[in-house]
Coordinates of C-alpha atoms in Angstrom, one line a residue:
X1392 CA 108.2 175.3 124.1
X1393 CA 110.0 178.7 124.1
X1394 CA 113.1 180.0 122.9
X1395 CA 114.7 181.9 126.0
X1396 CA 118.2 182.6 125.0
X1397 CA 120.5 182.2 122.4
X1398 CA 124.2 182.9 122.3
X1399 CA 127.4 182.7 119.7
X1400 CA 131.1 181.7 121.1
X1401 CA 133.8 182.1 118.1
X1402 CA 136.9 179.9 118.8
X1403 CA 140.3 179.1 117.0
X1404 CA 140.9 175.0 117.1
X1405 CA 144.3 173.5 116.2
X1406 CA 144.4 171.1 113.6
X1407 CA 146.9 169.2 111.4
X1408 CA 147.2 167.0 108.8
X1409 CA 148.7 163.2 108.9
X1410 CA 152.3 162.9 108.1
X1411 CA 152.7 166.7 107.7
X1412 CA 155.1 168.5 110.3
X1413 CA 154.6 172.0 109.5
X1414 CA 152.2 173.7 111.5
X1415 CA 148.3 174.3 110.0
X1416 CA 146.0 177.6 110.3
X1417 CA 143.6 177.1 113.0
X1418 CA 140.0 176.2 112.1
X1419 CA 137.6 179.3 113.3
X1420 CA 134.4 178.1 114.1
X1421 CA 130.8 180.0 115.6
X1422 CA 129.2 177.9 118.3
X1423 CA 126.0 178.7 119.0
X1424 CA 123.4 177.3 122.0
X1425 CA 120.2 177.6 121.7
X1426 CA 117.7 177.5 125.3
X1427 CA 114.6 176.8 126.0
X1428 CA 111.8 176.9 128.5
X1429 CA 111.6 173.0 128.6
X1430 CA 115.0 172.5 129.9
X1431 CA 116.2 171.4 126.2
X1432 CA 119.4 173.2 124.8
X1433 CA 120.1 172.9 121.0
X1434 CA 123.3 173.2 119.8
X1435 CA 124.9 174.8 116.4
X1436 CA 127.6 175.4 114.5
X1437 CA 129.1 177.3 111.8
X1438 CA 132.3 178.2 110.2
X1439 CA 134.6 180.6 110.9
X1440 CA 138.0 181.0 109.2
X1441 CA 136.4 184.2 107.9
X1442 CA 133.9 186.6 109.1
X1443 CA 133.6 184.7 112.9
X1444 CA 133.2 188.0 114.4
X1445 CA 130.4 189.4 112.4
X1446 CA 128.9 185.6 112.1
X1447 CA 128.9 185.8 115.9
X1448 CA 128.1 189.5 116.3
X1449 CA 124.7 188.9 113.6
X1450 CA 123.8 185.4 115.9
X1451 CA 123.9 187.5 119.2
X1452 CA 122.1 190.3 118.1
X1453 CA 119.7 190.7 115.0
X1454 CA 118.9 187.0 115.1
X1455 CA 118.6 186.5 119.0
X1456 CA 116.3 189.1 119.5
X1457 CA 114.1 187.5 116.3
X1458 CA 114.1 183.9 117.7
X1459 CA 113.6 184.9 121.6
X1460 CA 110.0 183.4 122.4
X1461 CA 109.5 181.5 119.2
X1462 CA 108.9 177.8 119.3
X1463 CA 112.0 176.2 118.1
X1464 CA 110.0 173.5 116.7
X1465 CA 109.0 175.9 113.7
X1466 CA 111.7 174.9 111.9
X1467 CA 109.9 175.8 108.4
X1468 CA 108.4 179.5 109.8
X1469 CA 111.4 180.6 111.3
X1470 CA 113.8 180.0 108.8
X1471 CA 111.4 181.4 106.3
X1472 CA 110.9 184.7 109.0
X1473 CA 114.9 184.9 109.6
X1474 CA 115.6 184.8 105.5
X1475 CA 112.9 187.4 105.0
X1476 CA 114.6 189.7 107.0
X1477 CA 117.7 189.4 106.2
X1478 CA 118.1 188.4 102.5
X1479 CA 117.9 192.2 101.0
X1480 CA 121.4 192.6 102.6
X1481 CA 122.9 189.0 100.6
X1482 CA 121.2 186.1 100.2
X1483 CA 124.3 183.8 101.1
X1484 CA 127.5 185.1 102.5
X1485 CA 127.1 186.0 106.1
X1486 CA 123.7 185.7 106.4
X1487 CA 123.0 182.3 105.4
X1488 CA 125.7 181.1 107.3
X1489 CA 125.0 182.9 110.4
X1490 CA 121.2 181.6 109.8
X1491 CA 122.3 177.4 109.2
X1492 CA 124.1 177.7 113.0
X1493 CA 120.6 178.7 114.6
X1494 CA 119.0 176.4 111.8
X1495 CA 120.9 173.5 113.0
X1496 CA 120.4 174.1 116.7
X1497 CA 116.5 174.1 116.2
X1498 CA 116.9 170.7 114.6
X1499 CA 119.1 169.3 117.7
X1500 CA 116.0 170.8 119.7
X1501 CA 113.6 169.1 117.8
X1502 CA 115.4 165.7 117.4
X1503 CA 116.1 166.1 121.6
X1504 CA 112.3 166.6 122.3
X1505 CA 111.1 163.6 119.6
X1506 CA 113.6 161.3 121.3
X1507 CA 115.0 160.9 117.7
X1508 CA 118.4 161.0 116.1
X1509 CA 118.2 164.3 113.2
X1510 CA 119.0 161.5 110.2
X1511 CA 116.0 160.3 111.1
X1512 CA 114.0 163.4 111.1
X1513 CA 115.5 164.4 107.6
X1514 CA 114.0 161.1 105.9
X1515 CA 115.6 158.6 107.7
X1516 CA 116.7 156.1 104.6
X1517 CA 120.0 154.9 106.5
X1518 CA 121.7 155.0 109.9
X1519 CA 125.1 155.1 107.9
X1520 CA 126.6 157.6 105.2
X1521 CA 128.8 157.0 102.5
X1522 CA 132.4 158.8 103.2
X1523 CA 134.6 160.1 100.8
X1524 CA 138.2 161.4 102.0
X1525 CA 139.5 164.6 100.7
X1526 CA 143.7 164.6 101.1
X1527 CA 145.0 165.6 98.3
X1528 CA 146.3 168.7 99.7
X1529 CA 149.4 171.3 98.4
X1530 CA 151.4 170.1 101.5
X1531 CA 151.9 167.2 100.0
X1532 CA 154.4 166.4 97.7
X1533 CA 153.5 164.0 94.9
X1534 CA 155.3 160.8 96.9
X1535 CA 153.2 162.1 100.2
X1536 CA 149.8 162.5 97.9
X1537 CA 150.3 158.7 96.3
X1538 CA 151.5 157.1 99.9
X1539 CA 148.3 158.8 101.7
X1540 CA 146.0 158.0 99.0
X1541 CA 147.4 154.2 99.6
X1542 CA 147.1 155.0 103.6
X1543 CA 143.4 156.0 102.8
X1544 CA 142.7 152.9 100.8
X1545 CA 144.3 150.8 103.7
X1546 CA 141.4 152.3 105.9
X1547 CA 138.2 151.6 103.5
X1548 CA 137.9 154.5 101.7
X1549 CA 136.8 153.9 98.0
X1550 CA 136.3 157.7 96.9
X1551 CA 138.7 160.7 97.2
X1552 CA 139.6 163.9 96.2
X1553 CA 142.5 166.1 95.9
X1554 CA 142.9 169.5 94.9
X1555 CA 144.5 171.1 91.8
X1556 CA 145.7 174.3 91.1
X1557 CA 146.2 176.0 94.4
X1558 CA 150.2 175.4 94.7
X1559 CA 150.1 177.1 91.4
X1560 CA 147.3 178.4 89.3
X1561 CA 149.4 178.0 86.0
X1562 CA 151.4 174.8 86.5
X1563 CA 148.9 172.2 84.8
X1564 CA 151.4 170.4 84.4
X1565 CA 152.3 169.5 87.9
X1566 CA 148.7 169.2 88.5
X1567 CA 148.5 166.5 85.8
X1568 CA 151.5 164.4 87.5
X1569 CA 150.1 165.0 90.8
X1570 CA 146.9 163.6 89.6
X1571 CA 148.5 161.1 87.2
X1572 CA 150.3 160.1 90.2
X1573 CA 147.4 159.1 92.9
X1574 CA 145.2 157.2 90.0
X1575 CA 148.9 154.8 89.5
X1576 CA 148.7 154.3 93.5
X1577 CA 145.6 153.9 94.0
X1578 CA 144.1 151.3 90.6
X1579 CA 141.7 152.3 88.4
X1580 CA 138.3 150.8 90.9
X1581 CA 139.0 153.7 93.3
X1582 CA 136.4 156.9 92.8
X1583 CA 139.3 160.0 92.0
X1584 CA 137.5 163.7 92.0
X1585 CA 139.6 166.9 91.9
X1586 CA 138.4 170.2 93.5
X1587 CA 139.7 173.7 91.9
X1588 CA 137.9 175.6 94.6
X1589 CA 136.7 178.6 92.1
X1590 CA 139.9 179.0 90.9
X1591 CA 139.6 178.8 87.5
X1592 CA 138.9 180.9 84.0
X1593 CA 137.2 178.7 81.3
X1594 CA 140.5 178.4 79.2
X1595 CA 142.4 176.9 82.3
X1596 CA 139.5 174.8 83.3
X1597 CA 139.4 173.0 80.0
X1598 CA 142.9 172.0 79.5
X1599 CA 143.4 170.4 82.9
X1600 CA 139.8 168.7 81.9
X1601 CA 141.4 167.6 78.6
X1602 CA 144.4 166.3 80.3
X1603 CA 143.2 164.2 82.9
X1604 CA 139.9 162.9 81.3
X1605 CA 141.6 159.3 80.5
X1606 CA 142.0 158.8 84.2
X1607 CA 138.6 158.3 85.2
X1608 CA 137.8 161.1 87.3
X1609 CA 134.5 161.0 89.2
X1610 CA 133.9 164.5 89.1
X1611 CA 135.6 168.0 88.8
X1612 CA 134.3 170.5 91.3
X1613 CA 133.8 174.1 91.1
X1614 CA 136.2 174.5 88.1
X1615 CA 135.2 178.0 87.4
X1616 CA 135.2 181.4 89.3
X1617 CA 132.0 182.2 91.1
X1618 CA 130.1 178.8 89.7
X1619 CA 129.9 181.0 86.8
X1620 CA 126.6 178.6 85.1
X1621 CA 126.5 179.4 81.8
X1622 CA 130.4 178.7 81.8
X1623 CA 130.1 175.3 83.4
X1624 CA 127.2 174.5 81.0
X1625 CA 129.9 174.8 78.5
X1626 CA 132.7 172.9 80.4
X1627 CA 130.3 170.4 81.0
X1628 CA 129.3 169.6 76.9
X1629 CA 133.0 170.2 76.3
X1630 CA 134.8 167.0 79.0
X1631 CA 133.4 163.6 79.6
X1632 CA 134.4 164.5 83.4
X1633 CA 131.6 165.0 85.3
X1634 CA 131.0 168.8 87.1
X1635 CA 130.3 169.4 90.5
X1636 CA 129.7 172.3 92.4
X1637 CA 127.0 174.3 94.9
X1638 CA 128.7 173.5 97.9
X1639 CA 129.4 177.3 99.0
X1640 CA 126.1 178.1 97.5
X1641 CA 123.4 180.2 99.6
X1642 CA 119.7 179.1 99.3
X1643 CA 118.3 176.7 97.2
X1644 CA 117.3 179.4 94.6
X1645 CA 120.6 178.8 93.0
X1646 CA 121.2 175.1 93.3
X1647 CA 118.1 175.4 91.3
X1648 CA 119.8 177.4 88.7
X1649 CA 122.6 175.2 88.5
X1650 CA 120.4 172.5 88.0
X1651 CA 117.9 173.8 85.4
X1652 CA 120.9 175.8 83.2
X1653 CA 122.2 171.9 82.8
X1654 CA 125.8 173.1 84.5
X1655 CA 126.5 170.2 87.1
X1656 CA 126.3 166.6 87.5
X1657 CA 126.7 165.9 91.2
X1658 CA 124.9 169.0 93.0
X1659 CA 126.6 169.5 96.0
X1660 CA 125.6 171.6 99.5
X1661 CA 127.0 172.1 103.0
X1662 CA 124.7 172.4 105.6
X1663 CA 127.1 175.2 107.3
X1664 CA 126.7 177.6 104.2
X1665 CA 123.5 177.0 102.6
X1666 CA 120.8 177.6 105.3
X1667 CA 121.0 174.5 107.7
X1668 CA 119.1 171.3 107.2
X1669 CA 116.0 173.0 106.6
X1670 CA 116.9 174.6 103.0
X1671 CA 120.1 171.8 102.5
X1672 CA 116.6 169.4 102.8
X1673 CA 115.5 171.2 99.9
X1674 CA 118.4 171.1 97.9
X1675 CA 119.0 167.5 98.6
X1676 CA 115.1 166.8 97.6
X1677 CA 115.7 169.5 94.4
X1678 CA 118.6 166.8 93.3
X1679 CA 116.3 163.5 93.6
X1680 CA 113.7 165.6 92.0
X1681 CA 116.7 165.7 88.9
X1682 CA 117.9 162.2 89.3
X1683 CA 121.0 163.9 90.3
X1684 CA 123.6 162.5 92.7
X1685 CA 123.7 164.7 96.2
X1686 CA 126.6 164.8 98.1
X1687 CA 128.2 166.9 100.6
X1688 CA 131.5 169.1 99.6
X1689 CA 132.9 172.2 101.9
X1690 CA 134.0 170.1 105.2
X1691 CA 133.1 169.5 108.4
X1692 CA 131.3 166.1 107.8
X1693 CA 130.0 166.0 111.4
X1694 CA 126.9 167.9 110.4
X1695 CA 126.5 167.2 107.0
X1696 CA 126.6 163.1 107.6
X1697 CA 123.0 163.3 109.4
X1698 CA 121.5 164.9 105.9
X1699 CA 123.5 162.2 103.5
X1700 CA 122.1 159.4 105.9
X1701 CA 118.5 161.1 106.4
X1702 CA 118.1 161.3 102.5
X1703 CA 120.4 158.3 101.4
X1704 CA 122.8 160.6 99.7
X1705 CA 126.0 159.6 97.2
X1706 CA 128.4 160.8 99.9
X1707 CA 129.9 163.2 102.8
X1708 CA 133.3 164.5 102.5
X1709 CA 135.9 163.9 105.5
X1710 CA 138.1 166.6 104.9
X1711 CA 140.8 166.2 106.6
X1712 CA 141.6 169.3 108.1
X1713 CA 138.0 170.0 109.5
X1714 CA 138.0 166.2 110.6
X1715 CA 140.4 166.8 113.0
X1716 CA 139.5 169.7 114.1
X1717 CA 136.0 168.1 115.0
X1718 CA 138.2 165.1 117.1
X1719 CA 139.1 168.0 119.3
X1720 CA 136.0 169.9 119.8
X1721 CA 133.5 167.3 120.3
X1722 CA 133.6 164.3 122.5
X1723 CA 133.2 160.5 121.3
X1724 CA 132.0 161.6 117.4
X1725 CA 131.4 158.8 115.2
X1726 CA 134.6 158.1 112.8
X1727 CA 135.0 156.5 109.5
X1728 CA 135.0 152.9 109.1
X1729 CA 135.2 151.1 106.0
X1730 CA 134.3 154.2 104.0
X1731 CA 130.7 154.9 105.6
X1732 CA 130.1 157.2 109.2
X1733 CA 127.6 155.3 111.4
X1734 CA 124.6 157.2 112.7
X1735 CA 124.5 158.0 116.1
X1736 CA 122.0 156.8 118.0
X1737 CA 121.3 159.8 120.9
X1738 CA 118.4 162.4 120.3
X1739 CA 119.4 165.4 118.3
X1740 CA 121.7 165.9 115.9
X1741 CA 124.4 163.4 118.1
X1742 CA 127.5 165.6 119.0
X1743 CA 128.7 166.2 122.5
X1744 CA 131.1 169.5 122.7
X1745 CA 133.6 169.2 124.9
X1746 CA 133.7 172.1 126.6
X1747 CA 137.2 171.8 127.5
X1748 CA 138.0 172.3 124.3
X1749 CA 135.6 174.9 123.9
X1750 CA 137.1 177.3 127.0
X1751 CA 140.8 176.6 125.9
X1752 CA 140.3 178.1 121.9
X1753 CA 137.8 180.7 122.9
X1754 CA 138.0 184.1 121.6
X1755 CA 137.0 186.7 124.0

């Protein structure tokens, strides 16, 4: 089998957010479609609220001429070929998003012409993953935060997370209530992580840590500017909360430094950012290899469920704002039920575009 064509579409889909009137950025996203000479067309994905025109321009181009008459099935060669001539101008970034989309539409190739579902390929320990909900979003106000945590609850979710300090770097006290707030609604069984997104200096990091360690928090993620490790080492002797982080991470090489530097407890990855199933197997494997929970963090769950399945992971995130997103671009994807995504059976990685959808939010 023969790579023949590949091609990148960028598009801007709508999205929103449940009981929230006011209208939400648009999700970017890279589409990619990868053909063959055996009739079998893989499909990809990656990100794009940022760099979608150079992600696309990169997939069209540099990439498309490297993968044209390659056997898609080489999953291990060509992502190892592609990294090797591209990493000298960033390791993760651009790149390694640009090189997950192809990554992930050689793996719907490869499930398609195995007649097997990707979860399945990637280690097959489940036909269902975990599902954690991540809600707890500046647009709410406290009452809103504590009523959809409840609403979440109501559905079967058992874990979620909420994010702290992007109304207002410097109010930790409003972060505390807000916090305080969801663990009153929601009882003390139900798994509560907070995400600072990089936001943080050390200082800042540690006081919210301080605060909210008595309310049982599963795990704090990416506390600290640019996953600074020897940093989070620190954080990490200094709070009985738990650290998380990697999920923005590039390559394996520095989940591995995360790792051995003893900064996180829960290593996380995103298929869309860290090389596509081939190196996210890796960093999953890298994780067991650590007796570390593995879970995916960054959104868009519809990709990342087939790894936490494949490789019986702690958890993949249904972000909100990417989940719905997702309900409009592809047709009849699995949804949440009782806090765990069922597998879908087809070939391939499972997801049907609707290209519909597709033609309405394209960028030309």
């Amino acid at each position: 089998m023969k790579i023949v064509n590949v091609t990148a579409t960028s598009h801007q889909v709508p999205t929103s957010l449940p009981h929230i009137d006011a209208p939400q950025r648009p999700m970017g996203v890279v589409v990619v479609r990868v053909e063959t000479d055996a009739g079998i067309t893989g499909f990809g994905m990656a990100p794009g609220n940022r760099l979608r025109g150079p992600i696309k321009e990169l997939i069209n181009t540099d990439l498309a001429e490297q993968l044209k008459d390659q056997d898609p099935l080489d999953t291990e060669r060509l992502w190892k070929q592609l990294f090797a001539g591209f990493s000298r101008f960033g390791a993760a970034g651009l790149v390694s998003t640009s090189l997950s989309a192809v990554d992930i539409a050689m793996w719907d190739i490869k499930g398609k012409a195995f007649g097997h579902p990707v979860h399945r390929l990637l280690g097959g320990a489940s036909d269902s993953a975990p599902a954690y909900a991540t809600f707890g979003f500046f647009d709410y106000d406290r009452e809103g935060l504590a009523a959809m945590a409840m609403e979440l609850v109501g559905q079967g979710f058992d874990a979620m997370k909420m994010v702290v300090g992007s109304g207002n770097a410097l109010d930790l006290d409003e972060d505390v209530r807000r916090i305080a707030g969801v663990r009153e609604a929601v009882g003390p069984s139900v798994r509560l992580m907070i995400d600072a997104n990089l936001l943080f200096d050390y200082q800042r990091a540690l006081a919210l840590a301080k605060r909210v360690e008595e309310l049982n928090i599963t795990w704090f993620e990416e506390p600290l500017v640019a996953n600074d490790v020897n940093l989070m080492r620190d954080l990490r002797h200094a709070t009985s909360i738990p650290i998380a982080a990697g999920q923005f991470e590039g390559t394996k090489t520095r989940h591995r430094e995360l790792v051995q530097q003893g900064a996180v407890d829960f290593l996380h990855a995103n298929v869309f950012y860290v090389g596509g199933y081939t190196e996210a197997l890796k960093v999953a494997h890298l994780a067991q290899i650590y007796n570390l929970p593995y879970a995916s963090a960054g959104g868009w769950p519809h990709h990342n469920m087939q790894l936490i399945a494949g490789i019986g992971g702690w958890g993949v995130e249904v972000h909100m704002s990417t989940w719905v997103a997702g309900e409009t671009i592809f047709k009849d994807a699995p949804k949440p039920e009782g806090g765990k995504i069922m597998m879908p059976d087809a070939p391939g990685v499972g997801l049907t575009f609707n290209e519909d959808a597709l033609k309405e939010y394209l960028e030309t």
